[in-house]
mmCIF file of C-alpha atoms and ligand atoms in Angstrom:
data_model
loop_
_atom_site.group_PDB
_atom_site.id
_atom_site.type_symbol
_atom_site.label_atom_id
_atom_site.label_comp_id
_atom_site.label_asym_id
_atom_site.label_seq_id
_atom_site.Cartn_x
_atom_site.Cartn_y
_atom_site.Cartn_z
ATOM 1 C CA UNK A 1 -4.321 5.368 24.906
ATOM 2 C CA UNK A 2 -2.019 5.251 21.925
ATOM 3 C CA UNK A 3 -2.456 2.957 19.068
ATOM 4 C CA UNK A 4 -1.280 2.658 15.341
ATOM 5 C CA UNK A 5 -3.722 4.087 12.696
ATOM 6 C CA UNK A 6 -4.187 0.826 10.832
ATOM 7 C CA UNK A 7 -4.942 -0.963 14.023
ATOM 8 C CA UNK A 8 -7.590 1.723 15.034
ATOM 9 C CA UNK A 9 -9.492 1.242 11.834
ATOM 10 C CA UNK A 10 -9.152 -2.460 11.594
ATOM 11 C CA UNK A 11 -10.077 -3.121 15.240
ATOM 12 C CA UNK A 12 -13.348 -1.179 15.167
ATOM 13 C CA UNK A 13 -16.272 -3.382 13.596
ATOM 14 C CA UNK A 14 -17.873 -1.535 10.815
ATOM 15 C CA UNK A 15 -21.146 -2.008 12.533
ATOM 16 C CA UNK A 16 -19.863 0.343 15.409
ATOM 17 C CA UNK A 17 -18.370 2.887 13.079
ATOM 18 C CA UNK A 18 -21.630 5.027 13.296
ATOM 19 C CA UNK A 19 -21.083 5.574 16.945
ATOM 20 C CA UNK A 20 -17.551 7.133 16.388
ATOM 21 C CA UNK A 21 -17.045 10.646 14.936
ATOM 22 C CA UNK A 22 -15.269 9.390 11.837
ATOM 23 C CA UNK A 23 -14.737 12.920 10.527
ATOM 24 C CA UNK A 24 -12.222 13.659 13.390
ATOM 25 C CA UNK A 25 -8.622 12.259 13.726
ATOM 26 C CA UNK A 26 -5.875 12.868 16.166
ATOM 27 C CA UNK A 27 -2.195 11.792 15.736
ATOM 28 C CA UNK A 28 1.300 12.589 17.156
ATOM 29 C CA UNK A 29 4.776 12.451 15.721
ATOM 30 C CA UNK A 30 8.308 13.084 16.603
ATOM 31 C CA UNK A 31 10.736 15.396 14.845
ATOM 32 C CA UNK A 32 13.993 13.748 13.570
ATOM 33 C CA UNK A 33 17.604 14.549 13.172
ATOM 34 C CA UNK A 34 19.292 13.716 9.779
ATOM 35 C CA UNK A 35 22.843 12.092 9.781
ATOM 36 C CA UNK A 36 22.818 11.999 5.992
ATOM 37 C CA UNK A 37 21.062 15.226 5.037
ATOM 38 C CA UNK A 38 18.380 16.219 2.595
ATOM 39 C CA UNK A 39 19.421 19.396 0.805
ATOM 40 C CA UNK A 40 17.962 20.487 -2.646
ATOM 41 C CA UNK A 41 15.068 18.963 -4.626
ATOM 42 C CA UNK A 42 14.875 17.363 -7.995
ATOM 43 C CA UNK A 43 11.133 18.439 -7.956
ATOM 44 C CA UNK A 44 10.349 21.350 -5.646
ATOM 45 C CA UNK A 45 6.523 21.016 -5.822
ATOM 46 C CA UNK A 46 6.448 17.343 -4.983
ATOM 47 C CA UNK A 47 9.572 17.633 -2.835
ATOM 48 C CA UNK A 48 11.443 14.889 -4.618
ATOM 49 C CA UNK A 49 14.996 15.269 -2.997
ATOM 50 C CA UNK A 50 18.232 15.519 -4.962
ATOM 51 C CA UNK A 51 19.616 12.687 -2.522
ATOM 52 C CA UNK A 52 18.485 10.090 -0.140
ATOM 53 C CA UNK A 53 18.792 10.725 3.582
ATOM 54 C CA UNK A 54 19.058 8.955 6.870
ATOM 55 C CA UNK A 55 17.630 10.135 10.163
ATOM 56 C CA UNK A 56 16.669 9.163 13.778
ATOM 57 C CA UNK A 57 13.308 10.093 15.463
ATOM 58 C CA UNK A 58 13.589 12.117 18.719
ATOM 59 C CA UNK A 59 11.525 10.653 21.516
ATOM 60 C CA UNK A 60 10.069 13.010 24.034
ATOM 61 C CA UNK A 61 9.641 15.827 21.505
ATOM 62 C CA UNK A 62 6.292 15.709 19.843
ATOM 63 C CA UNK A 63 3.641 17.457 17.760
ATOM 64 C CA UNK A 64 -0.031 16.421 18.304
ATOM 65 C CA UNK A 65 -2.452 17.152 15.608
ATOM 66 C CA UNK A 66 -6.234 16.870 15.387
ATOM 67 C CA UNK A 67 -8.096 17.270 12.118
ATOM 68 C CA UNK A 68 -11.766 17.609 11.740
ATOM 69 C CA UNK A 69 -13.590 17.724 8.412
ATOM 70 C CA UNK A 70 -16.716 19.895 8.731
ATOM 71 C CA UNK A 71 -19.301 20.967 6.210
ATOM 72 C CA UNK A 72 -19.769 24.420 7.914
ATOM 73 C CA UNK A 73 -16.246 25.485 6.893
ATOM 74 C CA UNK A 74 -15.797 27.687 3.639
ATOM 75 C CA UNK A 75 -12.006 26.919 3.599
ATOM 76 C CA UNK A 76 -9.360 25.057 5.516
ATOM 77 C CA UNK A 77 -8.335 26.453 8.915
ATOM 78 C CA UNK A 78 -5.123 26.108 10.806
ATOM 79 C CA UNK A 79 -4.711 26.726 14.479
ATOM 80 C CA UNK A 80 -1.039 26.462 15.441
ATOM 81 C CA UNK A 81 0.015 26.911 19.138
ATOM 82 C CA UNK A 82 -3.414 28.549 19.749
ATOM 83 C CA UNK A 83 -2.938 31.039 16.988
ATOM 84 C CA UNK A 84 -4.715 31.120 13.563
ATOM 85 C CA UNK A 85 -2.077 30.780 10.788
ATOM 86 C CA UNK A 86 -2.572 31.964 7.229
ATOM 87 C CA UNK A 87 -0.183 32.306 4.323
ATOM 88 C CA UNK A 88 2.555 29.783 3.361
ATOM 89 C CA UNK A 89 1.851 27.461 6.458
ATOM 90 C CA UNK A 90 -1.803 27.305 5.643
ATOM 91 C CA UNK A 91 -1.112 26.513 1.930
ATOM 92 C CA UNK A 92 1.294 23.714 2.967
ATOM 93 C CA UNK A 93 -1.269 22.240 5.233
ATOM 94 C CA UNK A 94 -3.936 22.435 2.436
ATOM 95 C CA UNK A 95 -1.745 20.597 -0.001
ATOM 96 C CA UNK A 96 -1.707 17.581 2.442
ATOM 97 C CA UNK A 97 -5.376 17.888 3.057
ATOM 98 C CA UNK A 98 -5.979 17.939 -0.744
ATOM 99 C CA UNK A 99 -4.236 14.650 -1.382
ATOM 100 C CA UNK A 100 -6.152 13.112 1.589
ATOM 101 C CA UNK A 101 -9.388 14.554 0.020
ATOM 102 C CA UNK A 102 -8.513 13.010 -3.351
ATOM 103 C CA UNK A 103 -7.673 9.637 -2.003
ATOM 104 C CA UNK A 104 -10.726 9.303 0.274
ATOM 105 C CA UNK A 105 -13.409 11.161 -1.662
ATOM 106 C CA UNK A 106 -13.905 13.523 1.327
ATOM 107 C CA UNK A 107 -15.053 16.942 -0.077
ATOM 108 C CA UNK A 108 -15.322 19.042 3.108
ATOM 109 C CA UNK A 109 -12.871 21.449 4.338
ATOM 110 C CA UNK A 110 -11.015 20.857 7.584
ATOM 111 C CA UNK A 111 -10.003 22.457 10.833
ATOM 112 C CA UNK A 112 -6.503 21.579 11.790
ATOM 113 C CA UNK A 113 -5.307 22.225 15.437
ATOM 114 C CA UNK A 114 -1.691 21.418 16.146
ATOM 115 C CA UNK A 115 0.495 21.872 19.335
ATOM 116 C CA UNK A 116 4.049 20.939 20.053
ATOM 117 C CA UNK A 117 5.248 19.701 23.639
ATOM 118 C CA UNK A 118 8.344 21.628 23.022
ATOM 119 C CA UNK A 119 8.227 25.318 23.248
ATOM 120 C CA UNK A 120 8.354 27.293 19.984
ATOM 121 C CA UNK A 121 11.641 29.040 19.552
ATOM 122 C CA UNK A 122 13.834 26.289 21.014
ATOM 123 C CA UNK A 123 15.431 26.148 17.538
ATOM 124 C CA UNK A 124 14.164 22.618 16.949
ATOM 125 C CA UNK A 125 12.436 22.366 13.609
ATOM 126 C CA UNK A 126 8.904 21.197 13.906
ATOM 127 C CA UNK A 127 7.799 20.956 10.249
ATOM 128 C CA UNK A 128 8.914 17.215 10.173
ATOM 129 C CA UNK A 129 6.690 16.228 13.306
ATOM 130 C CA UNK A 130 3.976 18.577 12.197
ATOM 131 C CA UNK A 131 3.358 17.305 8.778
ATOM 132 C CA UNK A 132 3.807 13.562 9.838
ATOM 133 C CA UNK A 133 1.174 14.040 12.466
ATOM 134 C CA UNK A 134 -1.045 15.962 10.140
ATOM 135 C CA UNK A 135 -0.910 13.229 7.383
ATOM 136 C CA UNK A 136 -1.864 10.471 9.924
ATOM 137 C CA UNK A 137 -4.578 12.523 11.641
ATOM 138 C CA UNK A 138 -6.181 13.709 8.377
ATOM 139 C CA UNK A 139 -6.129 10.201 7.026
ATOM 140 C CA UNK A 140 -7.903 8.721 10.062
ATOM 141 C CA UNK A 141 -10.396 11.753 9.889
ATOM 142 C CA UNK A 142 -11.153 10.700 6.340
ATOM 143 C CA UNK A 143 -11.389 7.098 7.157
ATOM 144 C CA UNK A 144 -8.454 5.966 5.168
ATOM 145 C CA UNK A 145 -6.450 2.903 6.148
ATOM 146 C CA UNK A 146 -3.014 3.717 4.686
ATOM 147 C CA UNK A 147 0.239 1.766 5.042
ATOM 148 C CA UNK A 148 3.353 3.390 6.267
ATOM 149 C CA UNK A 149 4.831 4.128 2.819
ATOM 150 C CA UNK A 150 1.596 5.770 1.677
ATOM 151 C CA UNK A 151 1.488 7.897 4.763
ATOM 152 C CA UNK A 152 5.287 8.744 4.224
ATOM 153 C CA UNK A 153 4.542 9.927 0.749
ATOM 154 C CA UNK A 154 1.744 12.304 1.829
ATOM 155 C CA UNK A 155 3.774 13.810 4.747
ATOM 156 C CA UNK A 156 6.626 14.461 2.139
ATOM 157 C CA UNK A 157 4.193 16.838 0.180
ATOM 158 C CA UNK A 158 3.972 19.098 3.248
ATOM 159 C CA UNK A 159 7.715 18.971 4.228
ATOM 160 C CA UNK A 160 10.315 16.612 2.878
ATOM 161 C CA UNK A 161 11.798 15.649 6.122
ATOM 162 C CA UNK A 162 8.340 14.814 7.525
ATOM 163 C CA UNK A 163 8.295 11.685 5.457
ATOM 164 C CA UNK A 164 11.117 10.323 7.856
ATOM 165 C CA UNK A 165 9.000 11.077 10.985
ATOM 166 C CA UNK A 166 6.311 8.573 9.899
ATOM 167 C CA UNK A 167 8.271 5.211 10.227
ATOM 168 C CA UNK A 168 9.952 4.144 13.691
ATOM 169 C CA UNK A 169 13.380 4.624 14.864
ATOM 170 C CA UNK A 170 16.371 4.938 12.396
ATOM 171 C CA UNK A 171 14.869 5.794 9.099
ATOM 172 C CA UNK A 172 15.961 6.048 5.489
ATOM 173 C CA UNK A 173 14.207 8.275 2.888
ATOM 174 C CA UNK A 174 14.916 6.786 -0.625
ATOM 175 C CA UNK A 175 15.019 9.720 -2.926
ATOM 176 C CA UNK A 176 13.167 7.966 -5.702
ATOM 177 C CA UNK A 177 12.374 9.989 -8.878
ATOM 178 C CA UNK A 178 8.577 10.447 -8.651
ATOM 179 C CA UNK A 179 5.744 10.824 -6.188
ATOM 180 C CA UNK A 180 5.311 7.028 -6.031
ATOM 181 C CA UNK A 181 8.961 5.773 -5.167
ATOM 182 C CA UNK A 182 9.954 8.689 -3.048
ATOM 183 C CA UNK A 183 9.173 7.646 0.571
ATOM 184 C CA UNK A 184 10.795 6.601 3.842
ATOM 185 C CA UNK A 185 11.039 3.253 5.766
ATOM 186 C CA UNK A 186 12.615 2.044 9.037
ATOM 187 C CA UNK A 187 16.150 0.596 8.782
ATOM 188 C CA UNK A 188 16.330 -0.325 12.509
ATOM 189 C CA UNK A 189 13.748 0.146 15.335
ATOM 190 C CA UNK A 190 14.121 2.833 18.110
ATOM 191 C CA UNK A 191 15.542 0.211 20.626
ATOM 192 C CA UNK A 192 18.250 -0.965 18.243
ATOM 193 C CA UNK A 193 20.992 1.329 19.557
ATOM 194 C CA UNK A 194 21.022 3.238 22.718
ATOM 195 C CA UNK A 195 22.134 6.866 21.131
ATOM 196 C CA UNK A 196 21.170 10.134 22.473
ATOM 197 C CA UNK A 197 20.992 13.463 20.811
ATOM 198 C CA UNK A 198 22.168 16.274 23.081
ATOM 199 C CA UNK A 199 20.925 19.378 21.314
ATOM 200 C CA UNK A 200 23.061 22.401 22.164
ATOM 201 C CA UNK A 201 20.546 25.329 21.713
ATOM 202 C CA UNK A 202 22.637 28.425 20.625
ATOM 203 C CA UNK A 203 19.671 30.539 19.240
ATOM 204 C CA UNK A 204 15.965 30.274 19.851
ATOM 205 C CA UNK A 205 15.079 32.896 17.177
ATOM 206 C CA UNK A 206 13.463 32.125 13.780
ATOM 207 C CA UNK A 207 16.020 31.362 11.111
ATOM 208 C CA UNK A 208 16.246 33.970 8.450
ATOM 209 C CA UNK A 209 16.369 31.584 5.482
ATOM 210 C CA UNK A 210 13.943 28.739 5.815
ATOM 211 C CA UNK A 211 14.946 25.391 4.612
ATOM 212 C CA UNK A 212 12.417 25.653 1.820
ATOM 213 C CA UNK A 213 14.302 28.693 0.458
ATOM 214 C CA UNK A 214 17.657 26.951 1.147
ATOM 215 C CA UNK A 215 16.500 23.972 -1.016
ATOM 216 C CA UNK A 216 15.709 26.177 -3.893
ATOM 217 C CA UNK A 217 19.351 27.700 -3.669
ATOM 218 C CA UNK A 218 21.149 24.469 -3.450
ATOM 219 C CA UNK A 219 21.931 24.003 -7.161
ATOM 220 C CA UNK A 220 23.446 27.371 -7.229
ATOM 221 C CA UNK A 221 26.479 26.137 -5.331
ATOM 222 C CA UNK A 222 29.206 24.362 -7.412
ATOM 223 C CA UNK A 223 29.563 21.886 -4.612
ATOM 224 C CA UNK A 224 26.023 20.521 -4.820
ATOM 225 C CA UNK A 225 26.762 18.265 -7.801
ATOM 226 C CA UNK A 226 29.760 16.663 -6.075
ATOM 227 C CA UNK A 227 27.659 16.297 -2.677
ATOM 228 C CA UNK A 228 24.839 14.563 -4.694
ATOM 229 C CA UNK A 229 27.141 12.264 -6.636
ATOM 230 C CA UNK A 230 28.823 10.896 -3.518
ATOM 231 C CA UNK A 231 25.582 10.599 -1.368
ATOM 232 C CA UNK A 232 25.004 7.036 -2.406
ATOM 233 C CA UNK A 233 28.292 6.066 -0.899
ATOM 234 C CA UNK A 234 27.636 7.977 2.421
ATOM 235 C CA UNK A 235 24.096 6.496 2.663
ATOM 236 C CA UNK A 236 25.832 3.050 2.523
ATOM 237 C CA UNK A 237 28.442 3.836 5.172
ATOM 238 C CA UNK A 238 25.758 5.289 7.428
ATOM 239 C CA UNK A 239 23.257 2.533 7.044
ATOM 240 C CA UNK A 240 26.037 -0.115 7.722
ATOM 241 C CA UNK A 241 27.386 1.835 10.775
ATOM 242 C CA UNK A 242 23.821 1.989 12.230
ATOM 243 C CA UNK A 243 23.155 -1.625 11.614
ATOM 244 C CA UNK A 244 26.569 -2.737 12.932
ATOM 245 C CA UNK A 245 26.484 -0.018 15.775
ATOM 246 C CA UNK A 246 29.769 0.999 14.610
ATOM 247 C CA UNK A 247 30.234 4.389 16.324
ATOM 248 C CA UNK A 248 33.570 5.535 14.708
ATOM 249 C CA UNK A 249 32.223 4.823 11.239
ATOM 250 C CA UNK A 250 29.129 6.555 12.146
ATOM 251 C CA UNK A 251 30.723 9.662 13.631
ATOM 252 C CA UNK A 252 32.941 10.104 10.632
ATOM 253 C CA UNK A 253 30.248 10.013 7.971
ATOM 254 C CA UNK A 254 27.747 12.039 9.963
ATOM 255 C CA UNK A 255 30.219 14.906 10.568
ATOM 256 C CA UNK A 256 31.432 14.809 6.998
ATOM 257 C CA UNK A 257 27.970 14.946 5.607
ATOM 258 C CA UNK A 258 26.970 17.896 7.745
ATOM 259 C CA UNK A 259 30.039 19.747 6.766
ATOM 260 C CA UNK A 260 29.354 19.012 3.163
ATOM 261 C CA UNK A 261 25.760 20.427 3.441
ATOM 262 C CA UNK A 262 27.026 23.623 5.080
ATOM 263 C CA UNK A 263 29.722 23.930 2.423
ATOM 264 C CA UNK A 264 26.929 24.008 -0.137
ATOM 265 C CA UNK A 265 24.828 26.355 1.939
ATOM 266 C CA UNK A 266 27.848 28.748 2.490
ATOM 267 C CA UNK A 267 28.706 28.707 -1.355
ATOM 268 C CA UNK A 268 25.039 29.195 -2.617
ATOM 269 C CA UNK A 269 24.076 32.351 -4.458
ATOM 270 C CA UNK A 270 23.300 34.166 -2.354
ATOM 271 C CA UNK A 271 25.399 32.472 0.337
ATOM 272 C CA UNK A 272 23.801 31.587 3.759
ATOM 273 C CA UNK A 273 25.737 31.120 6.973
ATOM 274 C CA UNK A 274 23.671 29.495 9.674
ATOM 275 C CA UNK A 275 26.540 29.140 12.178
ATOM 276 C CA UNK A 276 27.287 31.484 15.119
ATOM 277 C CA UNK A 277 30.466 31.744 17.053
ATOM 278 C CA UNK A 278 29.138 29.297 19.615
ATOM 279 C CA UNK A 279 28.288 26.756 16.789
ATOM 280 C CA UNK A 280 32.036 26.486 16.053
ATOM 281 C CA UNK A 281 33.022 26.362 19.889
ATOM 282 C CA UNK A 282 30.727 23.210 20.304
ATOM 283 C CA UNK A 283 32.297 21.633 17.064
ATOM 284 C CA UNK A 284 35.673 22.080 18.609
ATOM 285 C CA UNK A 285 34.704 20.713 21.968
ATOM 286 C CA UNK A 286 33.126 17.625 20.389
ATOM 287 C CA UNK A 287 36.280 16.923 18.323
ATOM 288 C CA UNK A 288 38.403 17.350 21.554
ATOM 289 C CA UNK A 289 35.917 14.991 23.429
ATOM 290 C CA UNK A 290 36.434 12.370 20.786
ATOM 291 C CA UNK A 291 40.117 12.630 20.948
ATOM 292 C CA UNK A 292 39.835 11.975 24.716
ATOM 293 C CA UNK A 293 37.939 8.761 24.012
ATOM 294 C CA UNK A 294 34.379 9.969 24.463
ATOM 295 C CA UNK A 295 31.961 8.575 21.729
ATOM 296 C CA UNK A 296 30.340 11.909 20.447
ATOM 297 C CA UNK A 297 29.857 13.534 17.078
ATOM 298 C CA UNK A 298 28.174 16.680 15.726
ATOM 299 C CA UNK A 299 25.574 17.376 13.173
ATOM 300 C CA UNK A 300 23.970 20.751 12.266
ATOM 301 C CA UNK A 301 20.760 21.414 10.452
ATOM 302 C CA UNK A 302 19.714 24.686 8.887
ATOM 303 C CA UNK A 303 20.293 26.742 11.859
ATOM 304 C CA UNK A 304 23.039 27.485 14.450
ATOM 305 C CA UNK A 305 22.211 24.741 16.918
ATOM 306 C CA UNK A 306 24.496 21.699 17.271
ATOM 307 C CA UNK A 307 23.127 18.263 17.590
ATOM 308 C CA UNK A 308 25.696 16.202 19.590
ATOM 309 C CA UNK A 309 25.136 12.394 19.134
ATOM 310 C CA UNK A 310 26.491 10.184 21.710
ATOM 311 C CA UNK A 311 25.972 6.904 23.605
ATOM 312 C CA UNK A 312 23.154 7.340 25.985
ATOM 313 C CA UNK A 313 25.153 6.298 28.777
ATOM 314 C CA UNK A 314 27.372 9.234 28.470
ATOM 315 C CA UNK A 315 24.571 11.763 27.633
ATOM 316 C CA UNK A 316 24.260 13.481 31.031
ATOM 317 C CA UNK A 317 27.981 14.005 31.251
ATOM 318 C CA UNK A 318 28.258 15.464 27.676
ATOM 319 C CA UNK A 319 25.116 17.576 28.299
ATOM 320 C CA UNK A 320 26.766 19.014 31.553
ATOM 321 C CA UNK A 321 29.869 19.683 29.458
ATOM 322 C CA UNK A 322 27.951 21.484 26.618
ATOM 323 C CA UNK A 323 26.096 23.681 29.065
ATOM 324 C CA UNK A 324 29.363 25.195 30.222
ATOM 325 C CA UNK A 325 30.344 26.391 26.700
ATOM 326 C CA UNK A 326 29.684 30.166 26.472
ATOM 327 C CA UNK A 327 26.797 30.927 24.077
ATOM 328 C CA UNK A 328 24.977 27.593 24.718
ATOM 329 C CA UNK A 329 21.628 28.582 26.305
ATOM 330 C CA UNK A 330 20.362 25.113 27.116
ATOM 331 C CA UNK A 331 20.738 21.395 26.233
ATOM 332 C CA UNK A 332 17.906 19.344 25.300
ATOM 333 C CA UNK A 333 18.309 15.484 25.267
ATOM 334 C CA UNK A 334 16.416 13.033 23.240
ATOM 335 C CA UNK A 335 16.683 9.292 22.610
ATOM 336 C CA UNK A 336 15.626 7.316 19.350
ATOM 337 C CA UNK A 337 11.720 7.714 19.007
ATOM 338 C CA UNK A 338 9.089 5.475 17.656
ATOM 339 C CA UNK A 339 6.601 6.083 14.670
ATOM 340 C CA UNK A 340 3.856 8.533 14.184
ATOM 341 C CA UNK A 341 0.814 7.325 16.003
ATOM 342 C CA UNK A 342 -3.025 7.695 15.914
ATOM 343 C CA UNK A 343 -4.302 8.725 19.131
ATOM 344 C CA UNK A 344 -7.781 7.618 20.289
ATOM 345 C CA UNK A 345 -8.876 10.525 22.464
ATOM 346 C CA UNK A 346 -11.522 9.640 24.975
HETATM 347 C C1 DP6 B 1 18.790 20.752 7.058
HETATM 348 O O1 DP6 B 1 12.260 19.094 5.405
HETATM 349 O O2 DP6 B 1 12.616 21.280 6.562
HETATM 350 O O3 DP6 B 1 16.940 19.599 8.283
HETATM 351 O O4 DP6 B 1 10.758 20.304 2.598
HETATM 352 O O5 DP6 B 1 11.078 22.672 2.635
HETATM 353 O O6 DP6 B 1 10.071 21.579 4.640
HETATM 354 P P1 DP6 B 1 10.968 21.407 3.539
HETATM 355 O O7 DP6 B 1 12.381 21.163 4.018
HETATM 356 P P2 DP6 B 1 12.841 20.454 5.401
HETATM 357 O O8 DP6 B 1 14.318 20.357 5.221
HETATM 358 C C2 DP6 B 1 15.137 19.838 6.048
HETATM 359 C C3 DP6 B 1 16.674 20.154 5.928
HETATM 360 C C4 DP6 B 1 17.647 19.727 7.038
HETATM 361 C C5 DP6 B 1 18.310 18.287 6.701
HETATM 362 C C6 DP6 B 1 17.339 17.152 6.898
HETATM 363 O O9 DP6 B 1 16.590 17.136 7.783
HETATM 364 O O10 DP6 B 1 17.645 16.101 6.061
#
């Protein structure tokens, strides 16, 4: 059974709490694809972004995470896809757990077990779904009853884009300027617009420059200041296009924003080029499709894979077309997804 975190805590009478293991929590969250991208931070530690962003959660793809606070542990422990993780991954998890411990008064270390339902190495970034699920699972385990904005802020501390995987459907992250006012909220529910994301997977290998490293390089590009200056205008156009379901306006601003982010990435010092030859092939095909009257547009994250956003009704035809492009290994289709959820395991 899947229920929202706040409902879970509120629906259990306090008298029955002792029968539940209140030090364990499990939650699930979807990854998301940004239409207006987050690239660069005003504050790297708190992940306060240089500009606001807009995204859509991806249904069907999911990270499930269980957190258990345990007084036998001498430090936090992370098991990711059945493997014990140390180093930066564990450090980022501990940052989120520390925030939950501060808010709840919980003093024990935790064991975190996390799994994706999409295989590692499909080129789909999982940090957004992972840190959204972690924030909710840890809050449930610590007995916190947080609202969506509070959860979104905590998720942001682990990975910026994770704050957008907490609310449902089409989501805006208001950049803000400090920890309190930088969080995400839903601008339209998942059933608002029947879009699909056909992800043309071009490489399954790990990217050489992580987004965390990329954010740190962003200000070294002369184009970043212009990109940030115009972000408010692009956010307004994109938000309006989503609310009015205006595909042409949506396509234009989404492709432009993705091109702008990659222009910054390619002109950073040192420059980073995430694209591969097949990336460009897909871009040209999508432009051709649109000229032929198909409603489709592209957007590319920090990697070579191309997300082709289209009307769901045309997604199987588009997916079949993309599979025929040389260099495309597979196409994964995802529709708009719901919020992060607490799972009440039997
Ligand atoms: C290109 O959220 O992965 O996907 O905060 O360092 O974890 P960290 O970065 P991350 O950056 C996402 C970059 C992007 C654009 C986006 O999703 O908005």
